[in-house]
PDB file of C-alpha atoms in Angstrom:
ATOM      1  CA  UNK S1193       0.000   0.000   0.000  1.00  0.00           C
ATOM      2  CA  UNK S1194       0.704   3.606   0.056  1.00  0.00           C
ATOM      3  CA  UNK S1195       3.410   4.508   2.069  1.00  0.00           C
ATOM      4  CA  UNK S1196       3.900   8.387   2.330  1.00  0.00           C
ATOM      5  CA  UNK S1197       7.101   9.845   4.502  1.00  0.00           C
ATOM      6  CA  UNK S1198       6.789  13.670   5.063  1.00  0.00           C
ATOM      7  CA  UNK S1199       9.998  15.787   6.923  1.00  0.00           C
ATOM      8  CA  UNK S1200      11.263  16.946   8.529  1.00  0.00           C
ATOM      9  CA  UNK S1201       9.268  15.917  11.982  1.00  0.00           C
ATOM     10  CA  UNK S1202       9.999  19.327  13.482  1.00  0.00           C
ATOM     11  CA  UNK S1203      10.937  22.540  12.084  1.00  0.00           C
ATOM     12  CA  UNK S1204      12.092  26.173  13.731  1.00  0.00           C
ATOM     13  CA  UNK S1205      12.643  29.232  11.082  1.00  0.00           C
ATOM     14  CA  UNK S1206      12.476  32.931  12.489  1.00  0.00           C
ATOM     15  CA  UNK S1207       9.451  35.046  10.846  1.00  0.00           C
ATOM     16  CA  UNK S1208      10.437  36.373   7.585  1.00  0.00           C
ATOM     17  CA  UNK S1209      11.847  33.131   6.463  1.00  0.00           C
ATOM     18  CA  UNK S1210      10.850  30.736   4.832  1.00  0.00           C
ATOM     19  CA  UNK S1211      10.419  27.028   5.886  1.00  0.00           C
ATOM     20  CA  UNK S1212       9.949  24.067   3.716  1.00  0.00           C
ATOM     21  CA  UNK S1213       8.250  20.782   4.528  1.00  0.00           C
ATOM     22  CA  UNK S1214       8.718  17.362   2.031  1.00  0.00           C
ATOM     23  CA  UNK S1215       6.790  14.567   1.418  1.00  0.00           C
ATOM     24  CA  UNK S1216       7.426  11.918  -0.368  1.00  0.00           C
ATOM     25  CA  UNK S1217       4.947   8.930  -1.889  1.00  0.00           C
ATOM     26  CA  UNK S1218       5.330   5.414  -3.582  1.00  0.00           C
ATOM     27  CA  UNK S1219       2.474   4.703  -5.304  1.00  0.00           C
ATOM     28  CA  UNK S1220       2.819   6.114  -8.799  1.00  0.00           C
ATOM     29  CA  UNK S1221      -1.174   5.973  -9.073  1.00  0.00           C
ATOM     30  CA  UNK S1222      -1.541   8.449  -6.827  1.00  0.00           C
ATOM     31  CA  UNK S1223      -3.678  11.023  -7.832  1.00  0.00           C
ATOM     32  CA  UNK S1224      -4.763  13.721  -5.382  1.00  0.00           C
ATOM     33  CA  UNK S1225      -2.247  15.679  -3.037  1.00  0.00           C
ATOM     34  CA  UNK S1226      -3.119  18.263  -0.199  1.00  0.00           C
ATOM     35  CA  UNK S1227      -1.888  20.176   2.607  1.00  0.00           C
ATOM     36  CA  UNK S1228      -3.551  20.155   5.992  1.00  0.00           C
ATOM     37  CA  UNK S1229      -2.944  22.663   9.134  1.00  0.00           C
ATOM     38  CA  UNK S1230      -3.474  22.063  12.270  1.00  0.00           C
ATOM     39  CA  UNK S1231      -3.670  24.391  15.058  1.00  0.00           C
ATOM     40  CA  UNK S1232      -3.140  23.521  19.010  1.00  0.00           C
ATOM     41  CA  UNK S1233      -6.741  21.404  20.226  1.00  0.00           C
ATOM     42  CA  UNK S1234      -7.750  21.849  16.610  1.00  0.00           C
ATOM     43  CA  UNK S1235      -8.704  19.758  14.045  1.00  0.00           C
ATOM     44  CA  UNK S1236      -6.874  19.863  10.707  1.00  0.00           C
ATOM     45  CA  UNK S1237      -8.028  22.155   7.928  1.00  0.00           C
ATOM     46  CA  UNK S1238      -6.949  22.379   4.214  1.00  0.00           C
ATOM     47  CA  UNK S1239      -4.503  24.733   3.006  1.00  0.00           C
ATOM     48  CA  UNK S1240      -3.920  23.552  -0.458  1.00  0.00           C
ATOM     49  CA  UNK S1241      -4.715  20.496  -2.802  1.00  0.00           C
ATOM     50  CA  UNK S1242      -3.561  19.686  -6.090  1.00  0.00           C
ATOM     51  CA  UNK S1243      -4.298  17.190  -8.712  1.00  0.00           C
ATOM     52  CA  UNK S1244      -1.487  15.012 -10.487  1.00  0.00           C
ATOM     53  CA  UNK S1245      -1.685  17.494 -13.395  1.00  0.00           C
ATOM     54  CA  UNK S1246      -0.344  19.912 -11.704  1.00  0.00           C
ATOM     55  CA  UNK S1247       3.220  20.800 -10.983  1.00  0.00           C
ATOM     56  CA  UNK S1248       3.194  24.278  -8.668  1.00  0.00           C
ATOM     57  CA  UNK S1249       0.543  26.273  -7.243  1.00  0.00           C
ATOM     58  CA  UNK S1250       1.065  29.380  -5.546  1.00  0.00           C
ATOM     59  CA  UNK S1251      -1.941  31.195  -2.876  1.00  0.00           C
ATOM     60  CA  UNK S1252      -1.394  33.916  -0.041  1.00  0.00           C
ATOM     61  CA  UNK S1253       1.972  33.237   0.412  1.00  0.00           C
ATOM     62  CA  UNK S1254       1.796  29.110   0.056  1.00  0.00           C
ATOM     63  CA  UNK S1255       3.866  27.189  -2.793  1.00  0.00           C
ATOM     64  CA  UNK S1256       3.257  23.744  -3.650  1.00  0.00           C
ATOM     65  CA  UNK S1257       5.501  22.025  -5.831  1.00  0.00           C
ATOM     66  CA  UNK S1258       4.543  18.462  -7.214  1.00  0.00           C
ATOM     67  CA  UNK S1259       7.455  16.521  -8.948  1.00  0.00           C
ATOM     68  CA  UNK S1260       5.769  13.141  -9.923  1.00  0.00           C
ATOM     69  CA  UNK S1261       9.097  11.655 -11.276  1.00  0.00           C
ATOM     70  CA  UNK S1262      10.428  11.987  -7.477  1.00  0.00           C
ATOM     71  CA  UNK S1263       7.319  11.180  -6.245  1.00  0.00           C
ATOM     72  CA  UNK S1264       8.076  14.251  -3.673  1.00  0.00           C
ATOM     73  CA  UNK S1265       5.337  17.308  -2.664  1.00  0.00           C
ATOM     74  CA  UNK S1266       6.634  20.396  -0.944  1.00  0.00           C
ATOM     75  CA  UNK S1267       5.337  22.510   0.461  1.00  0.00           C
ATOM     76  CA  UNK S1268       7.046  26.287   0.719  1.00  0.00           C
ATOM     77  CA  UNK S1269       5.598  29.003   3.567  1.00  0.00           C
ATOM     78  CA  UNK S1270       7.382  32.170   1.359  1.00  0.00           C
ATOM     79  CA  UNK S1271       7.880  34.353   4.669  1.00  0.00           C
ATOM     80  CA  UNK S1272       6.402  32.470   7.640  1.00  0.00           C
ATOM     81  CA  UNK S1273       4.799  34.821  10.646  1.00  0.00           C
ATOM     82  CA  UNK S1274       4.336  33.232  13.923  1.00  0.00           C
ATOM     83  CA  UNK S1275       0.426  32.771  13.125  1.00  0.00           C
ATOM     84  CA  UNK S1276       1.839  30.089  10.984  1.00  0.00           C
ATOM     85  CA  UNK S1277       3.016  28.062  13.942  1.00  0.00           C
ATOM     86  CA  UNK S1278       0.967  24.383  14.018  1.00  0.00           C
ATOM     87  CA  UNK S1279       1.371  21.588  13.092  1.00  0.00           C
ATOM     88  CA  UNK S1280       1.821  20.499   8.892  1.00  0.00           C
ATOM     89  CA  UNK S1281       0.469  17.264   7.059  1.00  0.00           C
ATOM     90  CA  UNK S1282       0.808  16.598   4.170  1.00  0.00           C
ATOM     91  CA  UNK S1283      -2.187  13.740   2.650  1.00  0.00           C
ATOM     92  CA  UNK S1284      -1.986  11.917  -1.061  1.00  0.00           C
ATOM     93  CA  UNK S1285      -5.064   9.740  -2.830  1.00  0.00           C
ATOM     94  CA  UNK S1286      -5.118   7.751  -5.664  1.00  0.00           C
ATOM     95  CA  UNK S1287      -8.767   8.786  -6.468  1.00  0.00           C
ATOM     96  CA  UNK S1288     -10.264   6.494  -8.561  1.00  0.00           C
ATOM     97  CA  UNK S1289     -11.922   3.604  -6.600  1.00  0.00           C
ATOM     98  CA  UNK S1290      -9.693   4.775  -3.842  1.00  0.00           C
ATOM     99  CA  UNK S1291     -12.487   7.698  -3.516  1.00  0.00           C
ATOM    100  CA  UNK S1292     -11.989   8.806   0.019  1.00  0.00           C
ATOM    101  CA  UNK S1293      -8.834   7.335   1.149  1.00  0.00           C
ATOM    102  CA  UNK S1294      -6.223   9.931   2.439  1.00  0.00           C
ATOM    103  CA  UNK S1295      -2.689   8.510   3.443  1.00  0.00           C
ATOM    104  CA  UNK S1296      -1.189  11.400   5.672  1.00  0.00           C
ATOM    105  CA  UNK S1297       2.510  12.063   6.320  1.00  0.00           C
ATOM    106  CA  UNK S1298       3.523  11.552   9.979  1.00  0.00           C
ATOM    107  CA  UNK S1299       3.032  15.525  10.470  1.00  0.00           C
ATOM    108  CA  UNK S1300       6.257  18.820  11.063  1.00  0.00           C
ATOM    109  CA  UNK S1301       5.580  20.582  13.894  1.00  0.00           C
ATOM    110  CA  UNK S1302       7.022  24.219  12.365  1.00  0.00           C
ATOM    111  CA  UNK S1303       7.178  26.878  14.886  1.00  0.00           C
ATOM    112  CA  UNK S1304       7.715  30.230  14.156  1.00  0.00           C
ATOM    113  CA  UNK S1305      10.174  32.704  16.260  1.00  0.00           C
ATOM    114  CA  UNK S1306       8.974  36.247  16.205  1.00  0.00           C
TER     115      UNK S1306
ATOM    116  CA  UNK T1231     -18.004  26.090   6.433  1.00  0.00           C
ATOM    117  CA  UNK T1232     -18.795  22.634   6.821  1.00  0.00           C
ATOM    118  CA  UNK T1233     -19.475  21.588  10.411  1.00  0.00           C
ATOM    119  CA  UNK T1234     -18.373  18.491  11.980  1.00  0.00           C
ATOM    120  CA  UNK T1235     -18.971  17.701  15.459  1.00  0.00           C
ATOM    121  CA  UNK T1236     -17.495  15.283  18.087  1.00  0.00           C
ATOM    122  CA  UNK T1237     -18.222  13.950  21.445  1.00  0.00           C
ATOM    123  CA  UNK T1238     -17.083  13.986  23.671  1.00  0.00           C
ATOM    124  CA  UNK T1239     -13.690  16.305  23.756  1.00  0.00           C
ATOM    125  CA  UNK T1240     -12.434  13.615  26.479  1.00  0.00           C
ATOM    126  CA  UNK T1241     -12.995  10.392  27.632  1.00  0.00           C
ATOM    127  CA  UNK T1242     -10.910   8.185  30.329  1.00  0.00           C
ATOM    128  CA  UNK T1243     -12.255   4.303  30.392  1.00  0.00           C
ATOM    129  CA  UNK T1244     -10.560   1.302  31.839  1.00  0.00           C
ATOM    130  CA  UNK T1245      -8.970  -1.807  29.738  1.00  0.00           C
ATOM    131  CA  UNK T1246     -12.099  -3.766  28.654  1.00  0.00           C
ATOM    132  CA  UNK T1247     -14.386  -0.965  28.893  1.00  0.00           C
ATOM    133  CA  UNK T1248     -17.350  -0.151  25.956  1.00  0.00           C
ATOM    134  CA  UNK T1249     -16.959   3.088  24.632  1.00  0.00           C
ATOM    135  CA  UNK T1250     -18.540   4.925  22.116  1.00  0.00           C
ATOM    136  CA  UNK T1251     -17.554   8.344  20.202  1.00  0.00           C
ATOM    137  CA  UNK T1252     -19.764   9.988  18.125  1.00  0.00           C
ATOM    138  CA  UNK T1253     -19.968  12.457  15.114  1.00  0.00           C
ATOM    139  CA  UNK T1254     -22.391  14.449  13.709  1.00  0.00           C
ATOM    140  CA  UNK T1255     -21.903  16.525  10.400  1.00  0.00           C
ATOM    141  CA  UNK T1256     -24.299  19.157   9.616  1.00  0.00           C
ATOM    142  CA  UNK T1257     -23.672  19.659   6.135  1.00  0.00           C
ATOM    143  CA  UNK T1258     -25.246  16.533   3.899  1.00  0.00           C
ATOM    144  CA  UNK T1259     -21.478  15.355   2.755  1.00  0.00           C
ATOM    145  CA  UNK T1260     -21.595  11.390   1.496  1.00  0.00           C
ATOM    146  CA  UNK T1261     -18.369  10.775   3.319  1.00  0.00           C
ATOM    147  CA  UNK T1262     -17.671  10.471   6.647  1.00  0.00           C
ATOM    148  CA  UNK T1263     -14.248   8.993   8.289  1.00  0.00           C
ATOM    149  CA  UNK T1264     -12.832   7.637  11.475  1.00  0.00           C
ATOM    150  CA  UNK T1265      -8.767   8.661  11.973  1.00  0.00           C
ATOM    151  CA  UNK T1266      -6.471   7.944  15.178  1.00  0.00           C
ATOM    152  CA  UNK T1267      -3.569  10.413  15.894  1.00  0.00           C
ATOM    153  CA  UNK T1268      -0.574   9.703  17.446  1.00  0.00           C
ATOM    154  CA  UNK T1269       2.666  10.708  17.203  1.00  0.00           C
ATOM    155  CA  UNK T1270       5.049   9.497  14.748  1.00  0.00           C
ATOM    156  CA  UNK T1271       2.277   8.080  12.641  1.00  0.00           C
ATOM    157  CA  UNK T1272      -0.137  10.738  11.400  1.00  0.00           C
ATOM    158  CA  UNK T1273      -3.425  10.257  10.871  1.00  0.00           C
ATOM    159  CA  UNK T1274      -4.476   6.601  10.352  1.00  0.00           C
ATOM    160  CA  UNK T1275      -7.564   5.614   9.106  1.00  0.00           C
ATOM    161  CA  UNK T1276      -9.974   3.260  10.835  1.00  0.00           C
ATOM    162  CA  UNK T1277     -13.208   3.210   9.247  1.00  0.00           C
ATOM    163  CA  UNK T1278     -15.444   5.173   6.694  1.00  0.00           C
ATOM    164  CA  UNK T1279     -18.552   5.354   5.074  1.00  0.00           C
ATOM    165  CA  UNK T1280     -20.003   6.763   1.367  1.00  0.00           C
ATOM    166  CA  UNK T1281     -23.723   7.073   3.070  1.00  0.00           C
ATOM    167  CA  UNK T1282     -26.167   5.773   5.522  1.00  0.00           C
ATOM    168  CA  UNK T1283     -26.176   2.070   6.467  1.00  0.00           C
ATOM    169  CA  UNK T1284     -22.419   1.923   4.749  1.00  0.00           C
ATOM    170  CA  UNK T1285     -19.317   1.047   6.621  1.00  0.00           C
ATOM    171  CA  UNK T1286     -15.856   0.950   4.829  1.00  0.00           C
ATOM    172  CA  UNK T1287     -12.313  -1.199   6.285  1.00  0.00           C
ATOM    173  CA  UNK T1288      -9.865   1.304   6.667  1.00  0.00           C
ATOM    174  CA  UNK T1289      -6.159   0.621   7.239  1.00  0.00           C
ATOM    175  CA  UNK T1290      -5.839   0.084  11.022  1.00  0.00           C
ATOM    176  CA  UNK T1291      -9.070  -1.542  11.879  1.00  0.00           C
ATOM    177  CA  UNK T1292      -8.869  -3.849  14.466  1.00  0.00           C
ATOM    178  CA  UNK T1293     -10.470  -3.571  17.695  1.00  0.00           C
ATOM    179  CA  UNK T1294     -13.024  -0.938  16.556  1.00  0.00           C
ATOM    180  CA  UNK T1295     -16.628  -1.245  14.793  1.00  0.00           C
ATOM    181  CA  UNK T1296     -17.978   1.821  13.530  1.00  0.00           C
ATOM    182  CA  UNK T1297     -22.014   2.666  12.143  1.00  0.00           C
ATOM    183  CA  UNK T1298     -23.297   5.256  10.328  1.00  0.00           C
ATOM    184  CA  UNK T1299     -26.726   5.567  10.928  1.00  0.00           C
ATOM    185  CA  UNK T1300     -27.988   8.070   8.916  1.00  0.00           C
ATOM    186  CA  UNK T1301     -26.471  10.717   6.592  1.00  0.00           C
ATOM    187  CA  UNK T1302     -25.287  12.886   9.549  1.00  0.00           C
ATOM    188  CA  UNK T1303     -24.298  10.485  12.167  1.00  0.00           C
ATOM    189  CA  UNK T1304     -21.154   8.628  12.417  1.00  0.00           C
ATOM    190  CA  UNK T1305     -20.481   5.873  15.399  1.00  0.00           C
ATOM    191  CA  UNK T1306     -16.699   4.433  16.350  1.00  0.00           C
ATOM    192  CA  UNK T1307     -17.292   1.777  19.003  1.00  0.00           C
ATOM    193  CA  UNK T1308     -14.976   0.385  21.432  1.00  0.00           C
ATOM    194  CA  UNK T1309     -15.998  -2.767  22.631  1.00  0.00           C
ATOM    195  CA  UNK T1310     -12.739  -3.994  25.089  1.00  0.00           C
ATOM    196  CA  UNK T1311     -10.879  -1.098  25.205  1.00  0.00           C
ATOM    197  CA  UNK T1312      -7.697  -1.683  25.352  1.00  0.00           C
ATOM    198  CA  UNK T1313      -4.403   0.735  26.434  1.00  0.00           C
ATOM    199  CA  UNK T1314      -3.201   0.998  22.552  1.00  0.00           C
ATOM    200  CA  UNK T1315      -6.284   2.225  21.670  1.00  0.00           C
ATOM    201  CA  UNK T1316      -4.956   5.270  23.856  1.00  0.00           C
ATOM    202  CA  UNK T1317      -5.129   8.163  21.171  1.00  0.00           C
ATOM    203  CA  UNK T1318      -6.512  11.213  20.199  1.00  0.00           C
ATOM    204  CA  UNK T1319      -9.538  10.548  17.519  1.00  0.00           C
ATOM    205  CA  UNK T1320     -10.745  12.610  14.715  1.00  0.00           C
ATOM    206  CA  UNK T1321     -14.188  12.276  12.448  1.00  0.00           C
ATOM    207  CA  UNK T1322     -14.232  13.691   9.359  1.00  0.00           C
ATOM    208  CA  UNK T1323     -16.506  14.333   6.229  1.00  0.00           C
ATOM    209  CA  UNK T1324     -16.629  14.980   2.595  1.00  0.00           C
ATOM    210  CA  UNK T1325     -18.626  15.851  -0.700  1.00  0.00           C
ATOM    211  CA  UNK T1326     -16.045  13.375  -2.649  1.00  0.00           C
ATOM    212  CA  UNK T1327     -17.409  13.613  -6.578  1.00  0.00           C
ATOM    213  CA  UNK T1328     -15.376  11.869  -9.541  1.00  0.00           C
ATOM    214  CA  UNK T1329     -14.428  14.807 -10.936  1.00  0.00           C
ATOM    215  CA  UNK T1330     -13.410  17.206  -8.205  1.00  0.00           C
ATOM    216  CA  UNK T1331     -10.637  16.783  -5.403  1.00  0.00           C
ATOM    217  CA  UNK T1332     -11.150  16.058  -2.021  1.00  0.00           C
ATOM    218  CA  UNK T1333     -11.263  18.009   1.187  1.00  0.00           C
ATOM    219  CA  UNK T1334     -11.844  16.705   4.329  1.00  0.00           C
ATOM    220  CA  UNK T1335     -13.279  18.750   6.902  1.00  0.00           C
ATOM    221  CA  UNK T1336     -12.368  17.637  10.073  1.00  0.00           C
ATOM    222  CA  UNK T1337     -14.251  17.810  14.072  1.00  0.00           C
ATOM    223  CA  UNK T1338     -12.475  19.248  17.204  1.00  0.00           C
ATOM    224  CA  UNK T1339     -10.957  15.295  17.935  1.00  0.00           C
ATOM    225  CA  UNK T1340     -12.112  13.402  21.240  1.00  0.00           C
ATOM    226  CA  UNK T1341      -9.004  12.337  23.488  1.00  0.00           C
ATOM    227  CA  UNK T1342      -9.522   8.980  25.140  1.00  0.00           C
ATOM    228  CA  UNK T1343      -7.446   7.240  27.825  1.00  0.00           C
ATOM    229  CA  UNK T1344      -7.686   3.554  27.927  1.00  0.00           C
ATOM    230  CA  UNK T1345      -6.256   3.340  31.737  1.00  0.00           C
TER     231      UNK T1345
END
């Protein structure tokens, strides 16, 4: 099965910088590739998804870079602030009849030094 | 915003005890989902469901039934608790169509401690 290995497991940049989280995937099938956030005693919420036809895709200071030969997602905060401090997964699907079926990364706990 | 909620927040049973978490989403989404978080592993998926009176195998689900009883509710039952099964839980749902990707949206999580 899927096997996905995100790092690194914890991350410290100072604000301004930027920070940079990897995943990486075996199943050349798969399809479907997000980012989730979570905050302390939150639940995770989406920050980005793409689909395997994409390579990069850019929003409110966000970069996600898809390189399907590596089988590797990034995932680039440009100039983190300390509001960005939480906890990062990333999640890949193969779609298809796998409808429904995330496989997350192990998480990067990224904190952010004002 | 798609509403998803859990309860309880906490819950502290002993080994062998019957526990039940629920989840409730407010927003007619087909899919709902069952994931345990602990550290070093994610999010791993348990059980999940495409609609009412489905139930889905996901990839670490031993030692846990789930039910969906209608289109809102989702059920993860514990029958013998057991200390491994010490974790922090999170239900999830989502409108997953052929042709568009998927976004989970995800409850607060309910934290139970199999003593």
């Amino acid at each position: 099965g899927e096997q996905v290995e995100q790092r690194p497991p914890h991350l410290s940049v100072r604000e301004g910088d930027s920070a940079i989280i990897i995943c990486t995937y075996t199943d050349s099938a798969t399809a479907y590739f997000s980012w989730y956030k979570q905050e302390a005693g939150a639940g995770l919420q989406l920050l980005m998804s793409v689909l395997s036809n994409v390579d990069r895709k850019e929003e409110q200071g966000l970069t996600v870079l898809l390189n399907k030969k590596d089988k590797r997602l990034s995932l680039n905060l440009t100039a983190a602030h300390p509001g960005d401090s939480a906890v990062y997964f990333c999640a890949v699907s193969e779609g298809g009849s796998a409808l429904g079926r995330l496989h997350f990364g192990a998480g990067t706990q990224l904190i952010v030094i004002p | 915003e798609a509403a998803v909620t859990q309860s309880p927040r906490n819950k502290v049973t002993v080994t062998g005890g019957n526990v039940t978490l629920s989840c409730r989403q407010t927003n007619s989404h087909n899919y709902m989902y069952w994931y345990r978080q602990d550290t070093g592993h994610g999010l791993r998926l348990i059980h999940y469901s495409y609609g009412a009176g489905n139930l889905q195998i996901g990839d670490v689900p031993d030692g846990y039934k789930a039910t969906r009883t209608t289109q809102e509710d989702f059920f993860l039952l514990l029958e013998l608790a057991s200390p491994s099964q010490t974790s922090l839980y999170f239900c999830a749902s989502s409108d997953v169509r052929k042709t568009s990707a998927e976004t989970l949206y995800f409850g607060s999580g309910t934290r139970l401690t199999v003593l």
